[in-house]
Amino acid sequence: WVAAHAQRGLPLQLLRVTQQPCSTRAAWDHTGRAFPLYGADAGTLVLLRPDGHVLGRWHQADMPAAERALLAALQPPHRVY
């Protein structure tokens, strides 16, 4: 779904972060700070805004829920008069 949103002009990036160095294309949390900072374990999905704030977190990766959260965040705010 990242590629689909990129076609709509949304600059999304999917980044896999590991706690240990590995041979796959992934970033390594070499300081050991990222996982505790975001309350993450292996398999956790964290959706971050560009300013670093957490938009959503799922302890078991749930891509449909992440997409719903992203689409909801992209909606214009509702004004109450």
CSV table of N, CA, C and O in Angstrom, one decimal:
chain,number,residue,atom,x,y,z
A,1,TRP,N,0.8,-1.2,0.0
A,1,TRP,CA,0.0,0.0,0.0
A,1,TRP,C,0.8,1.3,0.0
A,1,TRP,O,0.4,2.3,-0.3
A,2,VAL,N,2.1,1.1,0.4
A,2,VAL,CA,3.0,2.3,0.3
A,2,VAL,C,3.1,2.8,-1.1
A,2,VAL,O,3.0,4.0,-1.4
A,3,ALA,N,3.3,1.9,-2.1
A,3,ALA,CA,3.4,2.3,-3.5
A,3,ALA,C,2.2,2.9,-4.0
A,3,ALA,O,2.2,3.9,-4.7
A,4,ALA,N,1.0,2.4,-3.6
A,4,ALA,CA,-0.3,3.0,-4.0
A,4,ALA,C,-0.4,4.4,-3.5
A,4,ALA,O,-0.9,5.3,-4.3
A,5,HIS,N,0.0,4.7,-2.3
A,5,HIS,CA,-0.1,6.0,-1.7
A,5,HIS,C,0.9,6.9,-2.4
A,5,HIS,O,0.7,8.1,-2.5
A,6,ALA,N,2.1,6.4,-2.7
A,6,ALA,CA,3.1,7.2,-3.4
A,6,ALA,C,2.6,7.7,-4.7
A,6,ALA,O,2.9,8.8,-5.1
A,7,GLN,N,1.8,6.9,-5.4
A,7,GLN,CA,1.3,7.3,-6.7
A,7,GLN,C,0.3,8.5,-6.5
A,7,GLN,O,0.0,9.2,-7.4
A,8,ARG,N,-0.3,8.6,-5.3
A,8,ARG,CA,-1.2,9.7,-5.0
A,8,ARG,C,-0.5,10.9,-4.5
A,8,ARG,O,-1.1,11.9,-4.1
A,9,GLY,N,0.8,10.8,-4.5
A,9,GLY,CA,1.6,12.0,-4.1
A,9,GLY,C,2.0,12.0,-2.6
A,9,GLY,O,2.5,13.0,-2.1
A,10,LEU,N,1.7,10.9,-1.9
A,10,LEU,CA,2.1,10.9,-0.5
A,10,LEU,C,3.5,10.3,-0.3
A,10,LEU,O,3.7,9.2,-0.7
A,11,PRO,N,4.4,11.0,0.2
A,11,PRO,CA,5.8,10.5,0.3
A,11,PRO,C,6.0,9.6,1.5
A,11,PRO,O,6.5,10.0,2.5
A,12,LEU,N,5.5,8.4,1.3
A,12,LEU,CA,5.6,7.4,2.4
A,12,LEU,C,6.9,6.6,2.3
A,12,LEU,O,7.4,6.3,1.2
A,13,GLN,N,7.4,6.1,3.4
A,13,GLN,CA,8.5,5.2,3.4
A,13,GLN,C,8.3,4.1,4.4
A,13,GLN,O,7.9,4.4,5.5
A,14,LEU,N,8.5,2.9,4.0
A,14,LEU,CA,8.4,1.8,4.9
A,14,LEU,C,9.8,1.4,5.3
A,14,LEU,O,10.7,1.1,4.4
A,15,LEU,N,10.1,1.4,6.6
A,15,LEU,CA,11.4,1.1,7.1
A,15,LEU,C,11.4,0.0,8.1
A,15,LEU,O,10.6,0.1,9.1
A,16,ARG,N,12.1,-1.0,7.9
A,16,ARG,CA,12.1,-2.2,8.8
A,16,ARG,C,13.3,-1.9,9.7
A,16,ARG,O,14.4,-1.6,9.3
A,17,VAL,N,13.1,-1.9,11.0
A,17,VAL,CA,14.2,-1.7,12.0
A,17,VAL,C,14.3,-3.0,12.8
A,17,VAL,O,13.4,-3.5,13.3
A,18,THR,N,15.6,-3.4,13.0
A,18,THR,CA,15.9,-4.6,13.8
A,18,THR,C,16.7,-4.2,15.0
A,18,THR,O,17.3,-3.2,15.1
A,19,GLN,N,16.6,-5.1,16.0
A,19,GLN,CA,17.4,-4.9,17.2
A,19,GLN,C,18.8,-5.4,17.1
A,19,GLN,O,19.6,-5.1,17.9
A,20,GLN,N,19.1,-6.3,16.1
A,20,GLN,CA,20.4,-6.8,15.9
A,20,GLN,C,20.8,-6.6,14.5
A,20,GLN,O,19.9,-6.6,13.6
A,21,PRO,N,22.1,-6.5,14.1
A,21,PRO,CA,22.4,-6.4,12.7
A,21,PRO,C,22.0,-7.6,12.0
A,21,PRO,O,22.0,-8.7,12.5
A,22,CYS,N,21.6,-7.5,10.8
A,22,CYS,CA,21.2,-8.6,9.9
A,22,CYS,C,21.6,-8.4,8.5
A,22,CYS,O,21.9,-7.3,8.1
A,23,SER,N,21.5,-9.4,7.7
A,23,SER,CA,21.9,-9.3,6.3
A,23,SER,C,20.8,-8.7,5.4
A,23,SER,O,21.1,-8.4,4.2
A,24,THR,N,19.6,-8.6,5.9
A,24,THR,CA,18.5,-8.1,5.0
A,24,THR,C,18.6,-6.5,5.0
A,24,THR,O,19.3,-5.9,5.8
A,25,ARG,N,17.8,-6.0,4.1
A,25,ARG,CA,17.8,-4.5,3.9
A,25,ARG,C,16.9,-4.0,5.1
A,25,ARG,O,15.7,-3.9,5.0
A,26,ALA,N,17.6,-3.6,6.2
A,26,ALA,CA,16.9,-3.1,7.3
A,26,ALA,C,17.8,-2.1,8.1
A,26,ALA,O,19.0,-2.2,8.0
A,27,ALA,N,17.2,-1.2,8.8
A,27,ALA,CA,18.0,-0.3,9.7
A,27,ALA,C,18.2,-1.1,11.0
A,27,ALA,O,17.3,-1.8,11.4
A,28,TRP,N,19.3,-0.9,11.6
A,28,TRP,CA,19.6,-1.5,12.8
A,28,TRP,C,19.6,-0.5,13.9
A,28,TRP,O,20.2,0.6,13.8
A,29,ASP,N,18.8,-0.7,15.0
A,29,ASP,CA,18.8,0.2,16.1
A,29,ASP,C,20.0,-0.1,17.0
A,29,ASP,O,20.0,-0.7,18.0
A,30,HIS,N,21.1,0.5,16.5
A,30,HIS,CA,22.4,0.2,17.2
A,30,HIS,C,22.5,0.9,18.5
A,30,HIS,O,23.4,0.5,19.3
A,31,THR,N,21.7,1.9,18.9
A,31,THR,CA,21.7,2.5,20.2
A,31,THR,C,20.9,1.7,21.2
A,31,THR,O,21.0,1.9,22.4
A,32,GLY,N,19.9,0.9,20.7
A,32,GLY,CA,19.0,0.2,21.6
A,32,GLY,C,18.0,1.1,22.2
A,32,GLY,O,17.3,0.7,23.1
A,33,ARG,N,17.8,2.3,21.6
A,33,ARG,CA,16.8,3.2,22.2
A,33,ARG,C,15.5,3.2,21.5
A,33,ARG,O,14.4,3.6,22.1
A,34,ALA,N,15.4,2.9,20.2
A,34,ALA,CA,14.2,3.0,19.4
A,34,ALA,C,13.1,2.1,19.9
A,34,ALA,O,11.9,2.5,20.1
A,35,PHE,N,13.4,0.8,20.2
A,35,PHE,CA,12.4,-0.1,20.6
A,35,PHE,C,11.7,0.3,21.9
A,35,PHE,O,10.5,0.3,22.0
A,36,PRO,N,12.5,0.6,23.0
A,36,PRO,CA,11.9,1.0,24.2
A,36,PRO,C,11.1,2.4,24.0
A,36,PRO,O,10.1,2.6,24.6
A,37,LEU,N,11.7,3.3,23.2
A,37,LEU,CA,11.0,4.6,23.0
A,37,LEU,C,9.6,4.4,22.5
A,37,LEU,O,8.7,5.1,22.9
A,38,TYR,N,9.4,3.5,21.5
A,38,TYR,CA,8.1,3.3,20.9
A,38,TYR,C,7.4,2.2,21.5
A,38,TYR,O,6.3,1.8,21.0
A,39,GLY,N,7.9,1.6,22.6
A,39,GLY,CA,7.2,0.4,23.2
A,39,GLY,C,7.0,-0.7,22.2
A,39,GLY,O,6.0,-1.4,22.1
A,40,ALA,N,8.1,-1.0,21.4
A,40,ALA,CA,8.0,-2.0,20.3
A,40,ALA,C,8.7,-3.2,20.7
A,40,ALA,O,9.7,-3.2,21.4
A,41,ASP,N,8.3,-4.3,20.2
A,41,ASP,CA,8.9,-5.6,20.2
A,41,ASP,C,9.0,-6.1,18.7
A,41,ASP,O,8.4,-5.5,17.8
A,42,ALA,N,9.5,-7.3,18.5
A,42,ALA,CA,9.5,-7.9,17.2
A,42,ALA,C,8.1,-8.0,16.7
A,42,ALA,O,7.2,-8.5,17.4
A,43,GLY,N,7.8,-7.6,15.5
A,43,GLY,CA,6.5,-7.7,14.9
A,43,GLY,C,5.6,-6.4,15.1
A,43,GLY,O,4.5,-6.4,14.6
A,44,THR,N,6.1,-5.5,15.9
A,44,THR,CA,5.4,-4.2,16.1
A,44,THR,C,5.4,-3.3,14.9
A,44,THR,O,6.4,-3.2,14.2
A,45,LEU,N,4.3,-2.7,14.6
A,45,LEU,CA,4.2,-1.8,13.5
A,45,LEU,C,3.9,-0.4,14.1
A,45,LEU,O,3.0,-0.2,14.9
A,46,VAL,N,4.8,0.6,13.8
A,46,VAL,CA,4.7,1.9,14.3
A,46,VAL,C,4.5,2.8,13.1
A,46,VAL,O,5.4,2.8,12.2
A,47,LEU,N,3.5,3.6,13.1
A,47,LEU,CA,3.2,4.6,12.0
A,47,LEU,C,3.6,6.0,12.6
A,47,LEU,O,3.0,6.5,13.5
A,48,LEU,N,4.6,6.6,12.0
A,48,LEU,CA,5.1,7.9,12.5
A,48,LEU,C,4.8,9.0,11.5
A,48,LEU,O,4.8,8.8,10.3
A,49,ARG,N,4.4,10.1,12.1
A,49,ARG,CA,4.3,11.3,11.3
A,49,ARG,C,5.6,11.9,11.0
A,49,ARG,O,6.6,11.5,11.6
A,50,PRO,N,5.7,12.8,10.0
A,50,PRO,CA,7.0,13.4,9.6
A,50,PRO,C,7.7,14.1,10.8
A,50,PRO,O,8.9,14.2,10.8
A,51,ASP,N,6.9,14.6,11.7
A,51,ASP,CA,7.5,15.3,12.8
A,51,ASP,C,8.0,14.4,14.0
A,51,ASP,O,8.4,14.8,15.0
A,52,GLY,N,7.8,13.1,13.8
A,52,GLY,CA,8.3,12.1,14.7
A,52,GLY,C,7.2,11.6,15.7
A,52,GLY,O,7.4,10.7,16.5
A,53,HIS,N,6.0,12.3,15.7
A,53,HIS,CA,5.0,11.9,16.6
A,53,HIS,C,4.4,10.5,16.2
A,53,HIS,O,4.3,10.3,15.0
A,54,VAL,N,3.9,9.7,17.1
A,54,VAL,CA,3.3,8.4,16.8
A,54,VAL,C,1.9,8.7,16.3
A,54,VAL,O,1.1,9.2,17.0
A,55,LEU,N,1.6,8.2,15.1
A,55,LEU,CA,0.2,8.2,14.6
A,55,LEU,C,-0.5,7.0,15.0
A,55,LEU,O,-1.7,7.0,15.2
A,56,GLY,N,0.2,5.9,15.1
A,56,GLY,CA,-0.5,4.6,15.5
A,56,GLY,C,0.6,3.6,15.8
A,56,GLY,O,1.7,3.7,15.4
A,57,ARG,N,0.2,2.6,16.7
A,57,ARG,CA,1.1,1.5,17.0
A,57,ARG,C,0.3,0.2,17.2
A,57,ARG,O,-0.7,0.3,17.9
A,58,TRP,N,0.8,-0.8,16.6
A,58,TRP,CA,0.1,-2.1,16.7
A,58,TRP,C,1.2,-3.1,17.1
A,58,TRP,O,2.2,-3.2,16.4
A,59,HIS,N,1.0,-3.9,18.2
A,59,HIS,CA,2.0,-4.8,18.6
A,59,HIS,C,2.1,-6.0,17.7
A,59,HIS,O,3.1,-6.7,17.7
A,60,GLN,N,1.1,-6.3,16.9
A,60,GLN,CA,1.1,-7.2,15.8
A,60,GLN,C,0.8,-6.4,14.5
A,60,GLN,O,-0.3,-5.8,14.5
A,61,ALA,N,1.7,-6.4,13.6
A,61,ALA,CA,1.5,-5.6,12.4
A,61,ALA,C,0.2,-5.8,11.8
A,61,ALA,O,-0.2,-7.0,11.5
A,62,ASP,N,-0.6,-4.8,11.6
A,62,ASP,CA,-1.9,-4.8,11.0
A,62,ASP,C,-2.0,-3.7,10.0
A,62,ASP,O,-2.3,-2.6,10.2
A,63,MET,N,-1.6,-4.1,8.8
A,63,MET,CA,-1.5,-3.1,7.7
A,63,MET,C,-2.9,-2.5,7.3
A,63,MET,O,-2.9,-1.3,7.1
A,64,PRO,N,-4.0,-3.2,7.3
A,64,PRO,CA,-5.3,-2.5,7.1
A,64,PRO,C,-5.6,-1.5,8.1
A,64,PRO,O,-6.1,-0.4,7.8
A,65,ALA,N,-5.3,-1.8,9.4
A,65,ALA,CA,-5.6,-0.8,10.4
A,65,ALA,C,-4.7,0.4,10.3
A,65,ALA,O,-5.1,1.6,10.5
A,66,ALA,N,-3.4,0.2,9.9
A,66,ALA,CA,-2.5,1.3,9.7
A,66,ALA,C,-2.9,2.2,8.5
A,66,ALA,O,-2.9,3.4,8.6
A,67,GLU,N,-3.4,1.5,7.5
A,67,GLU,CA,-3.9,2.3,6.3
A,67,GLU,C,-5.2,3.1,6.7
A,67,GLU,O,-5.3,4.3,6.4
A,68,ARG,N,-6.1,2.6,7.5
A,68,ARG,CA,-7.2,3.3,8.0
A,68,ARG,C,-6.8,4.5,8.9
A,68,ARG,O,-7.3,5.6,8.7
A,69,ALA,N,-5.8,4.3,9.7
A,69,ALA,CA,-5.3,5.4,10.6
A,69,ALA,C,-4.7,6.5,9.7
A,69,ALA,O,-4.9,7.7,9.9
A,70,LEU,N,-3.9,6.1,8.7
A,70,LEU,CA,-3.3,7.1,7.8
A,70,LEU,C,-4.3,7.9,7.0
A,70,LEU,O,-4.3,9.1,7.0
A,71,LEU,N,-5.3,7.2,6.5
A,71,LEU,CA,-6.4,7.9,5.7
A,71,LEU,C,-7.2,8.8,6.6
A,71,LEU,O,-7.5,9.9,6.2
A,72,ALA,N,-7.4,8.4,7.9
A,72,ALA,CA,-8.1,9.3,8.8
A,72,ALA,C,-7.3,10.5,9.1
A,72,ALA,O,-7.8,11.6,9.2
A,73,ALA,N,-6.0,10.4,9.3
A,73,ALA,CA,-5.1,11.5,9.6
A,73,ALA,C,-5.0,12.5,8.4
A,73,ALA,O,-4.8,13.7,8.7
A,74,LEU,N,-5.2,12.0,7.2
A,74,LEU,CA,-5.1,12.9,6.0
A,74,LEU,C,-6.4,13.6,5.8
A,74,LEU,O,-6.4,14.5,4.9
A,75,GLN,N,-7.5,13.3,6.5
A,75,GLN,CA,-8.8,14.0,6.3
A,75,GLN,C,-8.7,15.4,6.8
A,75,GLN,O,-8.0,15.6,7.9
A,76,PRO,N,-9.3,16.4,6.2
A,76,PRO,CA,-9.3,17.7,6.7
A,76,PRO,C,-10.0,17.7,8.1
A,76,PRO,O,-10.9,16.9,8.3
A,77,PRO,N,-9.6,18.6,9.0
A,77,PRO,CA,-10.3,18.7,10.3
A,77,PRO,C,-11.7,19.1,10.2
A,77,PRO,O,-12.1,19.9,9.3
A,78,HIS,N,-12.5,18.6,11.0
A,78,HIS,CA,-13.9,19.0,11.1
A,78,HIS,C,-14.1,20.2,11.9
A,78,HIS,O,-13.5,20.3,13.0
A,79,ARG,N,-14.7,21.2,11.3
A,79,ARG,CA,-14.9,22.5,12.1
A,79,ARG,C,-16.3,22.5,12.8
A,79,ARG,O,-17.3,22.1,12.2
A,80,VAL,N,-16.3,22.9,14.0
A,80,VAL,CA,-17.5,23.0,14.7
A,80,VAL,C,-17.8,24.5,14.9
A,80,VAL,O,-16.9,25.2,15.4
A,81,TYR,N,-19.0,24.9,14.5
A,81,TYR,CA,-19.3,26.3,14.6
A,81,TYR,C,-20.4,26.5,15.7
A,81,TYR,O,-21.2,25.8,16.0
